[in-house]
Amino acid sequence: MVDAPQQSRFRPETTILSLGDGFFDPVQAANFPQTILRFRNDRAAAEIGLASLTDEEWIRHFGRFEPLPGSLCEPLALRYHGHQFRVYNPDIGDGRGFTFAQMRDDRGRLMDLGTKGSGQTPYSRFGDGRLTLKGGVREVLATEMLEALGVDTSRSFSLIETGEALHRGDEPSPTRSSVLVRLSHGHIRIGAFQRQAAYRDEAAMQRLIAYSLRNLYGEEPGNQPAAQLLSHVVGRTATLAASYMAAGFVHGVLNSDNINVTGESFDYGPWRFTPRWEPGFTAAYFDHQGLYCFGRQAQAIHWDVVQLAIALRLVASAEEVAPPLDEFPAHYEAAMAQAMLGRLGVRPQGEQADVALVAAIEQALANSPVEIDRFFFDWRGGARRGPSPADPIYSAPAFEAFSQQIGSYESAVQLSHPYWSDETPCSMHIDEVEAIWAPIAERDDWSAFDAKVAAVRRMGAAMT
């Protein structure tokens, strides 16, 4: 496991209050029957000055939601709209979560601590505002794996079991309950801009744009602030889409209310890692049309960014927002080369060669049974590192173009970490997730969960 970074000092903020009351509602956290600490992310806590909290203090803040000194005095449920599977919904917002606190991290960035499963809000509709323990475990595993693979993701900060019996239609019920806290670089969603556009509130839209530029991108608004922000969002979200592909990850619900304007991935429900390069692989059982399947994620995210551009038309002309929006495909192509070559661990050769290599990788993986994790593990550094069960596949015609091109690439990594001598790569497929959950459900045995988190962090250390 990677050692935690040196403890930073806690630097509280209340910056979100500058937006004004129209962007959020003060709420109260649920009063849970129990608060059993199941996971605390001391690596992340050290970056914001909270790793020295005792377990008792941790539970008071992240299970009972006692305010952190100097930060927000009360939780805030954020207001937003959004397209959900391409259908516009004005009746959403933080329905089972809230922004609990803000602070600066060790890089000086404004950070939010947000919740999932913390109780009902004005936007809960018919929901109970709760989170199943299995859902919390799955989010921890997703974020740990994505972080290790270099995806810009929110981080699971805390998971506390809350002692309520929940009834759900998609898992055996009654099931156990939990509350999750995630650490994010802001919780401003595309849907927040859509809400202001729906209400035709130009002043509120301008405040939201300025807030995002100043606090999430460290820039003052210029002559065309809407286009300025959109340009950043286009670049960051194209990078996000590419990083999903290189990781073999399927988010599952890429609605516009689930896209953060920082391009940071968050909110993990029916996620999955696809074992093989299957463009049609879906994560959500209710995604009957495959709208958010593996191979359509860039298209889905681009569509969401188009909705942001449409919302920004409230305060900007079409001539202002069109140029940055048109750059998404070019950003995505460049980001795909960077992400795929980065996971492969080779030095770029130039745009034309790199794009061709990415195409060869995709072709090889799509036309062979080799698993994505196995391929990148076996070829780390741009050359075969030893015997592999997939060796017969690598000599098959599907890999001919890749084999011809990879020989001219130089390694950009060191392979001295013991991980690279393992027989099998670390992965996070659905059968593994279920195998981790089973002993927790059956006998409250967390050893497989703890071991998996340690194994994922070990892989992450090997890849840095």
PDB file of N, CA and C in Angstrom, residues 358-448:
ATOM      1  N   VAL A 358      -2.988   3.727 -31.436  1.00  0.00           N
ATOM      2  CA  VAL A 358      -4.237   3.571 -30.691  1.00  0.00           C
ATOM      3  C   VAL A 358      -5.245   2.775 -31.508  1.00  0.00           C
ATOM      4  N   ALA A 359      -5.361   3.084 -32.789  1.00  0.00           N
ATOM      5  CA  ALA A 359      -6.280   2.347 -33.660  1.00  0.00           C
ATOM      6  C   ALA A 359      -5.901   0.867 -33.723  1.00  0.00           C
ATOM      7  N   ALA A 360      -4.601   0.576 -33.762  1.00  0.00           N
ATOM      8  CA  ALA A 360      -4.136  -0.810 -33.803  1.00  0.00           C
ATOM      9  C   ALA A 360      -4.455  -1.533 -32.495  1.00  0.00           C
ATOM     10  N   ILE A 361      -4.318  -0.829 -31.370  1.00  0.00           N
ATOM     11  CA  ILE A 361      -4.660  -1.430 -30.072  1.00  0.00           C
ATOM     12  C   ILE A 361      -6.143  -1.758 -30.022  1.00  0.00           C
ATOM     13  N   GLU A 362      -6.970  -0.793 -30.416  1.00  0.00           N
ATOM     14  CA  GLU A 362      -8.417  -1.016 -30.396  1.00  0.00           C
ATOM     15  C   GLU A 362      -8.803  -2.186 -31.304  1.00  0.00           C
ATOM     16  N   GLN A 363      -8.207  -2.231 -32.475  1.00  0.00           N
ATOM     17  CA  GLN A 363      -8.511  -3.310 -33.416  1.00  0.00           C
ATOM     18  C   GLN A 363      -8.102  -4.662 -32.837  1.00  0.00           C
ATOM     19  N   ALA A 364      -6.921  -4.714 -32.253  1.00  0.00           N
ATOM     20  CA  ALA A 364      -6.429  -5.971 -31.691  1.00  0.00           C
ATOM     21  C   ALA A 364      -7.318  -6.449 -30.550  1.00  0.00           C
ATOM     22  N   LEU A 365      -7.674  -5.535 -29.652  1.00  0.00           N
ATOM     23  CA  LEU A 365      -8.475  -5.917 -28.498  1.00  0.00           C
ATOM     24  C   LEU A 365      -9.901  -6.279 -28.901  1.00  0.00           C
ATOM     25  N   ALA A 366     -10.449  -5.561 -29.881  1.00  0.00           N
ATOM     26  CA  ALA A 366     -11.822  -5.829 -30.307  1.00  0.00           C
ATOM     27  C   ALA A 366     -11.949  -7.151 -31.051  1.00  0.00           C
ATOM     28  N   ASN A 367     -10.874  -7.612 -31.647  1.00  0.00           N
ATOM     29  CA  ASN A 367     -10.926  -8.814 -32.474  1.00  0.00           C
ATOM     30  C   ASN A 367     -10.201 -10.003 -31.849  1.00  0.00           C
ATOM     31  N   SER A 368     -10.045  -9.967 -30.544  1.00  0.00           N
ATOM     32  CA  SER A 368      -9.400 -11.081 -29.852  1.00  0.00           C
ATOM     33  C   SER A 368     -10.038 -11.254 -28.478  1.00  0.00           C
ATOM     34  N   PRO A 369      -9.854 -12.407 -27.857  1.00  0.00           N
ATOM     35  CA  PRO A 369     -10.447 -12.644 -26.535  1.00  0.00           C
ATOM     36  C   PRO A 369      -9.589 -12.157 -25.373  1.00  0.00           C
ATOM     37  N   VAL A 370      -8.470 -11.510 -25.634  1.00  0.00           N
ATOM     38  CA  VAL A 370      -7.598 -11.090 -24.547  1.00  0.00           C
ATOM     39  C   VAL A 370      -8.283 -10.004 -23.722  1.00  0.00           C
ATOM     40  N   GLU A 371      -8.128 -10.069 -22.415  1.00  0.00           N
ATOM     41  CA  GLU A 371      -8.731  -9.076 -21.535  1.00  0.00           C
ATOM     42  C   GLU A 371      -7.911  -7.789 -21.544  1.00  0.00           C
ATOM     43  N   ILE A 372      -8.579  -6.666 -21.335  1.00  0.00           N
ATOM     44  CA  ILE A 372      -7.929  -5.357 -21.391  1.00  0.00           C
ATOM     45  C   ILE A 372      -6.824  -5.251 -20.344  1.00  0.00           C
ATOM     46  N   ASP A 373      -7.130  -5.657 -19.119  1.00  0.00           N
ATOM     47  CA  ASP A 373      -6.125  -5.555 -18.052  1.00  0.00           C
ATOM     48  C   ASP A 373      -4.916  -6.432 -18.348  1.00  0.00           C
ATOM     49  N   ARG A 374      -5.154  -7.628 -18.875  1.00  0.00           N
ATOM     50  CA  ARG A 374      -4.058  -8.539 -19.230  1.00  0.00           C
ATOM     51  C   ARG A 374      -3.186  -7.936 -20.318  1.00  0.00           C
ATOM     52  N   PHE A 375      -3.783  -7.342 -21.337  1.00  0.00           N
ATOM     53  CA  PHE A 375      -3.006  -6.752 -22.424  1.00  0.00           C
ATOM     54  C   PHE A 375      -2.080  -5.658 -21.902  1.00  0.00           C
ATOM     55  N   PHE A 376      -2.605  -4.694 -21.176  1.00  0.00           N
ATOM     56  CA  PHE A 376      -1.762  -3.589 -20.712  1.00  0.00           C
ATOM     57  C   PHE A 376      -0.722  -4.057 -19.693  1.00  0.00           C
ATOM     58  N   PHE A 377      -1.048  -5.086 -18.949  1.00  0.00           N
ATOM     59  CA  PHE A 377      -0.092  -5.668 -18.004  1.00  0.00           C
ATOM     60  C   PHE A 377       1.052  -6.351 -18.755  1.00  0.00           C
ATOM     61  N   ASP A 378       0.710  -7.141 -19.751  1.00  0.00           N
ATOM     62  CA  ASP A 378       1.728  -7.893 -20.485  1.00  0.00           C
ATOM     63  C   ASP A 378       2.633  -6.993 -21.314  1.00  0.00           C
ATOM     64  N   TRP A 379       2.106  -5.894 -21.818  1.00  0.00           N
ATOM     65  CA  TRP A 379       2.856  -5.034 -22.732  1.00  0.00           C
ATOM     66  C   TRP A 379       3.327  -3.732 -22.083  1.00  0.00           C
ATOM     67  N   ARG A 380       3.279  -3.653 -20.782  1.00  0.00           N
ATOM     68  CA  ARG A 380       3.736  -2.440 -20.099  1.00  0.00           C
ATOM     69  C   ARG A 380       5.181  -2.146 -20.481  1.00  0.00           C
ATOM     70  N   GLY A 381       5.431  -0.922 -20.908  1.00  0.00           N
ATOM     71  CA  GLY A 381       6.758  -0.533 -21.360  1.00  0.00           C
ATOM     72  C   GLY A 381       6.969  -0.764 -22.850  1.00  0.00           C
ATOM     73  N   GLY A 382       5.961  -1.332 -23.533  1.00  0.00           N
ATOM     74  CA  GLY A 382       6.040  -1.475 -24.980  1.00  0.00           C
ATOM     75  C   GLY A 382       6.661  -2.758 -25.481  1.00  0.00           C
ATOM     76  N   ALA A 383       6.895  -3.716 -24.583  1.00  0.00           N
ATOM     77  CA  ALA A 383       7.472  -4.998 -25.006  1.00  0.00           C
ATOM     78  C   ALA A 383       6.955  -6.102 -24.092  1.00  0.00           C
ATOM     79  N   ARG A 384       6.910  -7.319 -24.627  1.00  0.00           N
ATOM     80  CA  ARG A 384       6.500  -8.456 -23.805  1.00  0.00           C
ATOM     81  C   ARG A 384       7.509  -8.679 -22.703  1.00  0.00           C
ATOM     82  N   ARG A 385       6.990  -8.922 -21.470  1.00  0.00           N
ATOM     83  CA  ARG A 385       7.879  -9.002 -20.316  1.00  0.00           C
ATOM     84  C   ARG A 385       8.090 -10.429 -19.813  1.00  0.00           C
ATOM     85  N   GLY A 386       7.523 -11.406 -20.478  1.00  0.00           N
ATOM     86  CA  GLY A 386       7.662 -12.774 -20.005  1.00  0.00           C
ATOM     87  C   GLY A 386       6.468 -13.611 -20.404  1.00  0.00           C
ATOM     88  N   PRO A 387       6.444 -14.856 -20.001  1.00  0.00           N
ATOM     89  CA  PRO A 387       5.350 -15.748 -20.408  1.00  0.00           C
ATOM     90  C   PRO A 387       4.000 -15.225 -19.930  1.00  0.00           C
ATOM     91  N   SER A 388       2.993 -15.415 -20.778  1.00  0.00           N
ATOM     92  CA  SER A 388       1.638 -14.987 -20.456  1.00  0.00           C
ATOM     93  C   SER A 388       0.662 -15.988 -21.046  1.00  0.00           C
ATOM     94  N   PRO A 389      -0.467 -16.227 -20.390  1.00  0.00           N
ATOM     95  CA  PRO A 389      -1.492 -17.099 -20.979  1.00  0.00           C
ATOM     96  C   PRO A 389      -2.002 -16.582 -22.316  1.00  0.00           C
ATOM     97  N   ALA A 390      -1.798 -15.291 -22.572  1.00  0.00           N
ATOM     98  CA  ALA A 390      -2.300 -14.696 -23.816  1.00  0.00           C
ATOM     99  C   ALA A 390      -1.284 -14.731 -24.944  1.00  0.00           C
ATOM    100  N   ASP A 391      -0.126 -15.338 -24.749  1.00  0.00           N
ATOM    101  CA  ASP A 391       0.914 -15.329 -25.788  1.00  0.00           C
ATOM    102  C   ASP A 391       0.431 -15.876 -27.139  1.00  0.00           C
ATOM    103  N   PRO A 392      -0.341 -16.958 -27.175  1.00  0.00           N
ATOM    104  CA  PRO A 392      -0.831 -17.420 -28.492  1.00  0.00           C
ATOM    105  C   PRO A 392      -1.708 -16.378 -29.191  1.00  0.00           C
ATOM    106  N   ILE A 393      -2.425 -15.589 -28.407  1.00  0.00           N
ATOM    107  CA  ILE A 393      -3.277 -14.551 -28.996  1.00  0.00           C
ATOM    108  C   ILE A 393      -2.424 -13.451 -29.609  1.00  0.00           C
ATOM    109  N   TYR A 394      -1.318 -13.103 -28.923  1.00  0.00           N
ATOM    110  CA  TYR A 394      -0.477 -12.008 -29.407  1.00  0.00           C
ATOM    111  C   TYR A 394       0.207 -12.336 -30.737  1.00  0.00           C
ATOM    112  N   SER A 395       0.312 -13.604 -31.060  1.00  0.00           N
ATOM    113  CA  SER A 395       0.915 -13.993 -32.338  1.00  0.00           C
ATOM    114  C   SER A 395      -0.130 -14.220 -33.431  1.00  0.00           C
ATOM    115  N   ALA A 396      -1.403 -13.983 -33.084  1.00  0.00           N
ATOM    116  CA  ALA A 396      -2.484 -14.175 -34.052  1.00  0.00           C
ATOM    117  C   ALA A 396      -2.614 -12.953 -34.958  1.00  0.00           C
ATOM    118  N   PRO A 397      -3.320 -13.089 -36.092  1.00  0.00           N
ATOM    119  CA  PRO A 397      -3.452 -11.981 -37.044  1.00  0.00           C
ATOM    120  C   PRO A 397      -4.042 -10.703 -36.447  1.00  0.00           C
ATOM    121  N   ALA A 398      -4.894 -10.819 -35.425  1.00  0.00           N
ATOM    122  CA  ALA A 398      -5.517  -9.625 -34.843  1.00  0.00           C
ATOM    123  C   ALA A 398      -4.488  -8.652 -34.296  1.00  0.00           C
ATOM    124  N   PHE A 399      -3.332  -9.163 -33.878  1.00  0.00           N
ATOM    125  CA  PHE A 399      -2.310  -8.319 -33.271  1.00  0.00           C
ATOM    126  C   PHE A 399      -1.191  -7.947 -34.246  1.00  0.00           C
ATOM    127  N   GLU A 400      -1.346  -8.288 -35.514  1.00  0.00           N
ATOM    128  CA  GLU A 400      -0.267  -8.050 -36.474  1.00  0.00           C
ATOM    129  C   GLU A 400       0.070  -6.568 -36.610  1.00  0.00           C
ATOM    130  N   ALA A 401      -0.934  -5.719 -36.778  1.00  0.00           N
ATOM    131  CA  ALA A 401      -0.683  -4.280 -36.943  1.00  0.00           C
ATOM    132  C   ALA A 401      -0.059  -3.694 -35.680  1.00  0.00           C
ATOM    133  N   PHE A 402      -0.572  -4.094 -34.521  1.00  0.00           N
ATOM    134  CA  PHE A 402      -0.004  -3.598 -33.263  1.00  0.00           C
ATOM    135  C   PHE A 402       1.452  -4.033 -33.125  1.00  0.00           C
ATOM    136  N   SER A 403       1.731  -5.301 -33.397  1.00  0.00           N
ATOM    137  CA  SER A 403       3.098  -5.815 -33.248  1.00  0.00           C
ATOM    138  C   SER A 403       4.082  -5.084 -34.156  1.00  0.00           C
ATOM    139  N   GLN A 404       3.642  -4.729 -35.355  1.00  0.00           N
ATOM    140  CA  GLN A 404       4.515  -4.005 -36.271  1.00  0.00           C
ATOM    141  C   GLN A 404       4.809  -2.588 -35.779  1.00  0.00           C
ATOM    142  N   GLN A 405       3.836  -1.955 -35.167  1.00  0.00           N
ATOM    143  CA  GLN A 405       3.998  -0.559 -34.773  1.00  0.00           C
ATOM    144  C   GLN A 405       4.668  -0.393 -33.414  1.00  0.00           C
ATOM    145  N   ILE A 406       4.397  -1.272 -32.469  1.00  0.00           N
ATOM    146  CA  ILE A 406       4.888  -1.070 -31.109  1.00  0.00           C
ATOM    147  C   ILE A 406       6.411  -1.163 -31.039  1.00  0.00           C
ATOM    148  N   GLY A 407       7.029  -1.853 -31.982  1.00  0.00           N
ATOM    149  CA  GLY A 407       8.480  -2.023 -31.943  1.00  0.00           C
ATOM    150  C   GLY A 407       9.260  -0.732 -32.031  1.00  0.00           C
ATOM    151  N   SER A 408       8.666   0.311 -32.587  1.00  0.00           N
ATOM    152  CA  SER A 408       9.381   1.584 -32.723  1.00  0.00           C
ATOM    153  C   SER A 408       9.179   2.505 -31.526  1.00  0.00           C
ATOM    154  N   TYR A 409       8.416   2.053 -30.529  1.00  0.00           N
ATOM    155  CA  TYR A 409       8.140   2.900 -29.353  1.00  0.00           C
ATOM    156  C   TYR A 409       9.100   2.573 -28.212  1.00  0.00           C
ATOM    157  N   GLU A 410       9.524   3.610 -27.508  1.00  0.00           N
ATOM    158  CA  GLU A 410      10.425   3.465 -26.370  1.00  0.00           C
ATOM    159  C   GLU A 410       9.635   3.453 -25.067  1.00  0.00           C
ATOM    160  N   SER A 411      10.143   2.705 -24.104  1.00  0.00           N
ATOM    161  CA  SER A 411       9.511   2.669 -22.785  1.00  0.00           C
ATOM    162  C   SER A 411       9.668   4.012 -22.082  1.00  0.00           C
ATOM    163  N   ALA A 412       8.625   4.407 -21.372  1.00  0.00           N
ATOM    164  CA  ALA A 412       8.665   5.639 -20.595  1.00  0.00           C
ATOM    165  C   ALA A 412       8.551   5.360 -19.098  1.00  0.00           C
ATOM    166  N   VAL A 413       8.682   4.093 -18.703  1.00  0.00           N
ATOM    167  CA  VAL A 413       8.434   3.709 -17.313  1.00  0.00           C
ATOM    168  C   VAL A 413       9.526   2.783 -16.799  1.00  0.00           C
ATOM    169  N   GLN A 414       9.601   2.720 -15.473  1.00  0.00           N
ATOM    170  CA  GLN A 414      10.437   1.740 -14.794  1.00  0.00           C
ATOM    171  C   GLN A 414       9.567   0.562 -14.374  1.00  0.00           C
ATOM    172  N   LEU A 415      10.101  -0.634 -14.470  1.00  0.00           N
ATOM    173  CA  LEU A 415       9.331  -1.825 -14.138  1.00  0.00           C
ATOM    174  C   LEU A 415       9.945  -2.566 -12.959  1.00  0.00           C
ATOM    175  N   SER A 416      10.495  -1.809 -12.014  1.00  0.00           N
ATOM    176  CA  SER A 416      11.160  -2.426 -10.874  1.00  0.00           C
ATOM    177  C   SER A 416      10.202  -2.813  -9.753  1.00  0.00           C
ATOM    178  N   HIS A 417       8.983  -2.298  -9.780  1.00  0.00           N
ATOM    179  CA  HIS A 417       8.024  -2.625  -8.724  1.00  0.00           C
ATOM    180  C   HIS A 417       7.663  -4.111  -8.785  1.00  0.00           C
ATOM    181  N   PRO A 418       7.549  -4.771  -7.633  1.00  0.00           N
ATOM    182  CA  PRO A 418       7.223  -6.210  -7.628  1.00  0.00           C
ATOM    183  C   PRO A 418       5.914  -6.558  -8.333  1.00  0.00           C
ATOM    184  N   TYR A 419       5.022  -5.604  -8.437  1.00  0.00           N
ATOM    185  CA  TYR A 419       3.747  -5.862  -9.112  1.00  0.00           C
ATOM    186  C   TYR A 419       3.961  -6.416 -10.509  1.00  0.00           C
ATOM    187  N   TRP A 420       4.976  -5.942 -11.205  1.00  0.00           N
ATOM    188  CA  TRP A 420       5.192  -6.355 -12.590  1.00  0.00           C
ATOM    189  C   TRP A 420       5.743  -7.770 -12.707  1.00  0.00           C
ATOM    190  N   SER A 421       6.024  -8.392 -11.571  1.00  0.00           N
ATOM    191  CA  SER A 421       6.417  -9.805 -11.573  1.00  0.00           C
ATOM    192  C   SER A 421       5.262 -10.723 -11.192  1.00  0.00           C
ATOM    193  N   ASP A 422       4.095 -10.148 -10.906  1.00  0.00           N
ATOM    194  CA  ASP A 422       2.929 -10.968 -10.580  1.00  0.00           C
ATOM    195  C   ASP A 422       2.506 -11.803 -11.785  1.00  0.00           C
ATOM    196  N   GLU A 423       1.769 -12.871 -11.522  1.00  0.00           N
ATOM    197  CA  GLU A 423       1.280 -13.713 -12.610  1.00  0.00           C
ATOM    198  C   GLU A 423       0.064 -13.105 -13.284  1.00  0.00           C
ATOM    199  N   THR A 424      -0.750 -12.395 -12.524  1.00  0.00           N
ATOM    200  CA  THR A 424      -1.982 -11.841 -13.074  1.00  0.00           C
ATOM    201  C   THR A 424      -2.097 -10.360 -12.731  1.00  0.00           C
ATOM    202  N   PRO A 425      -2.728  -9.574 -13.603  1.00  0.00           N
ATOM    203  CA  PRO A 425      -2.925  -8.161 -13.310  1.00  0.00           C
ATOM    204  C   PRO A 425      -4.054  -7.950 -12.311  1.00  0.00           C
ATOM    205  N   CYS A 426      -4.011  -6.845 -11.641  1.00  0.00           N
ATOM    206  CA  CYS A 426      -5.097  -6.449 -10.755  1.00  0.00           C
ATOM    207  C   CYS A 426      -6.266  -5.958 -11.617  1.00  0.00           C
ATOM    208  N   SER A 427      -7.453  -6.404 -11.307  1.00  0.00           N
ATOM    209  CA  SER A 427      -8.630  -6.009 -12.072  1.00  0.00           C
ATOM    210  C   SER A 427      -9.793  -5.763 -11.113  1.00  0.00           C
ATOM    211  N   MET A 428     -10.938  -5.355 -11.672  1.00  0.00           N
ATOM    212  CA  MET A 428     -12.104  -5.061 -10.838  1.00  0.00           C
ATOM    213  C   MET A 428     -13.374  -5.403 -11.616  1.00  0.00           C
ATOM    214  N   HIS A 429     -13.472  -6.661 -12.023  1.00  0.00           N
ATOM    215  CA  HIS A 429     -14.632  -7.098 -12.783  1.00  0.00           C
ATOM    216  C   HIS A 429     -15.786  -7.442 -11.838  1.00  0.00           C
ATOM    217  N   ILE A 430     -16.977  -7.556 -12.391  1.00  0.00           N
ATOM    218  CA  ILE A 430     -18.174  -7.689 -11.562  1.00  0.00           C
ATOM    219  C   ILE A 430     -18.137  -8.939 -10.693  1.00  0.00           C
ATOM    220  N   ASP A 431     -17.565 -10.042 -11.196  1.00  0.00           N
ATOM    221  CA  ASP A 431     -17.516 -11.250 -10.383  1.00  0.00           C
ATOM    222  C   ASP A 431     -16.618 -11.058  -9.172  1.00  0.00           C
ATOM    223  N   GLU A 432     -15.554 -10.274  -9.318  1.00  0.00           N
ATOM    224  CA  GLU A 432     -14.685  -9.980  -8.186  1.00  0.00           C
ATOM    225  C   GLU A 432     -15.399  -9.113  -7.157  1.00  0.00           C
ATOM    226  N   VAL A 433     -16.149  -8.125  -7.642  1.00  0.00           N
ATOM    227  CA  VAL A 433     -16.899  -7.251  -6.738  1.00  0.00           C
ATOM    228  C   VAL A 433     -17.909  -8.065  -5.938  1.00  0.00           C
ATOM    229  N   GLU A 434     -18.614  -8.965  -6.607  1.00  0.00           N
ATOM    230  CA  GLU A 434     -19.585  -9.804  -5.911  1.00  0.00           C
ATOM    231  C   GLU A 434     -18.897 -10.723  -4.903  1.00  0.00           C
ATOM    232  N   ALA A 435     -17.718 -11.212  -5.254  1.00  0.00           N
ATOM    233  CA  ALA A 435     -16.979 -12.083  -4.337  1.00  0.00           C
ATOM    234  C   ALA A 435     -16.484 -11.316  -3.117  1.00  0.00           C
ATOM    235  N   ILE A 436     -16.220 -10.042  -3.268  1.00  0.00           N
ATOM    236  CA  ILE A 436     -15.818  -9.207  -2.131  1.00  0.00           C
ATOM    237  C   ILE A 436     -17.016  -8.928  -1.234  1.00  0.00           C
ATOM    238  N   TRP A 437     -18.181  -8.718  -1.852  1.00  0.00           N
ATOM    239  CA  TRP A 437     -19.370  -8.387  -1.080  1.00  0.00           C
ATOM    240  C   TRP A 437     -19.921  -9.596  -0.321  1.00  0.00           C
ATOM    241  N   ALA A 438     -19.826 -10.780  -0.896  1.00  0.00           N
ATOM    242  CA  ALA A 438     -20.457 -11.964  -0.308  1.00  0.00           C
ATOM    243  C   ALA A 438     -20.071 -12.199   1.151  1.00  0.00           C
ATOM    244  N   PRO A 439     -18.780 -12.206   1.522  1.00  0.00           N
ATOM    245  CA  PRO A 439     -18.453 -12.444   2.934  1.00  0.00           C
ATOM    246  C   PRO A 439     -18.901 -11.302   3.856  1.00  0.00           C
ATOM    247  N   ILE A 440     -19.003 -10.088   3.316  1.00  0.00           N
ATOM    248  CA  ILE A 440     -19.525  -8.983   4.122  1.00  0.00           C
ATOM    249  C   ILE A 440     -20.993  -9.240   4.432  1.00  0.00           C
ATOM    250  N   ALA A 441     -21.753  -9.623   3.408  1.00  0.00           N
ATOM    251  CA  ALA A 441     -23.180  -9.866   3.587  1.00  0.00           C
ATOM    252  C   ALA A 441     -23.451 -11.083   4.459  1.00  0.00           C
ATOM    253  N   GLU A 442     -22.625 -12.126   4.312  1.00  0.00           N
ATOM    254  CA  GLU A 442     -22.908 -13.392   4.979  1.00  0.00           C
ATOM    255  C   GLU A 442     -22.414 -13.441   6.421  1.00  0.00           C
ATOM    256  N   ARG A 443     -21.227 -12.853   6.691  1.00  0.00           N
ATOM    257  CA  ARG A 443     -20.656 -12.996   8.031  1.00  0.00           C
ATOM    258  C   ARG A 443     -19.892 -11.763   8.499  1.00  0.00           C
ATOM    259  N   ASP A 444     -20.161 -10.629   7.864  1.00  0.00           N
ATOM    260  CA  ASP A 444     -19.523  -9.358   8.241  1.00  0.00           C
ATOM    261  C   ASP A 444     -17.991  -9.456   8.193  1.00  0.00           C
ATOM    262  N   ASP A 445     -17.504 -10.145   7.176  1.00  0.00           N
ATOM    263  CA  ASP A 445     -16.070 -10.349   6.994  1.00  0.00           C
ATOM    264  C   ASP A 445     -15.566  -9.356   5.950  1.00  0.00           C
ATOM    265  N   TRP A 446     -14.768  -8.397   6.378  1.00  0.00           N
ATOM    266  CA  TRP A 446     -14.277  -7.326   5.509  1.00  0.00           C
ATOM    267  C   TRP A 446     -12.869  -7.581   4.997  1.00  0.00           C
ATOM    268  N   SER A 447     -12.327  -8.762   5.234  1.00  0.00           N
ATOM    269  CA  SER A 447     -10.929  -9.020   4.882  1.00  0.00           C
ATOM    270  C   SER A 447     -10.702  -8.963   3.372  1.00  0.00           C
ATOM    271  N   ALA A 448     -11.641  -9.484   2.579  1.00  0.00           N
ATOM    272  CA  ALA A 448     -11.468  -9.436   1.125  1.00  0.00           C
ATOM    273  C   ALA A 448     -11.540  -8.001   0.613  1.00  0.00           C
TER     274      ALA A 448
END
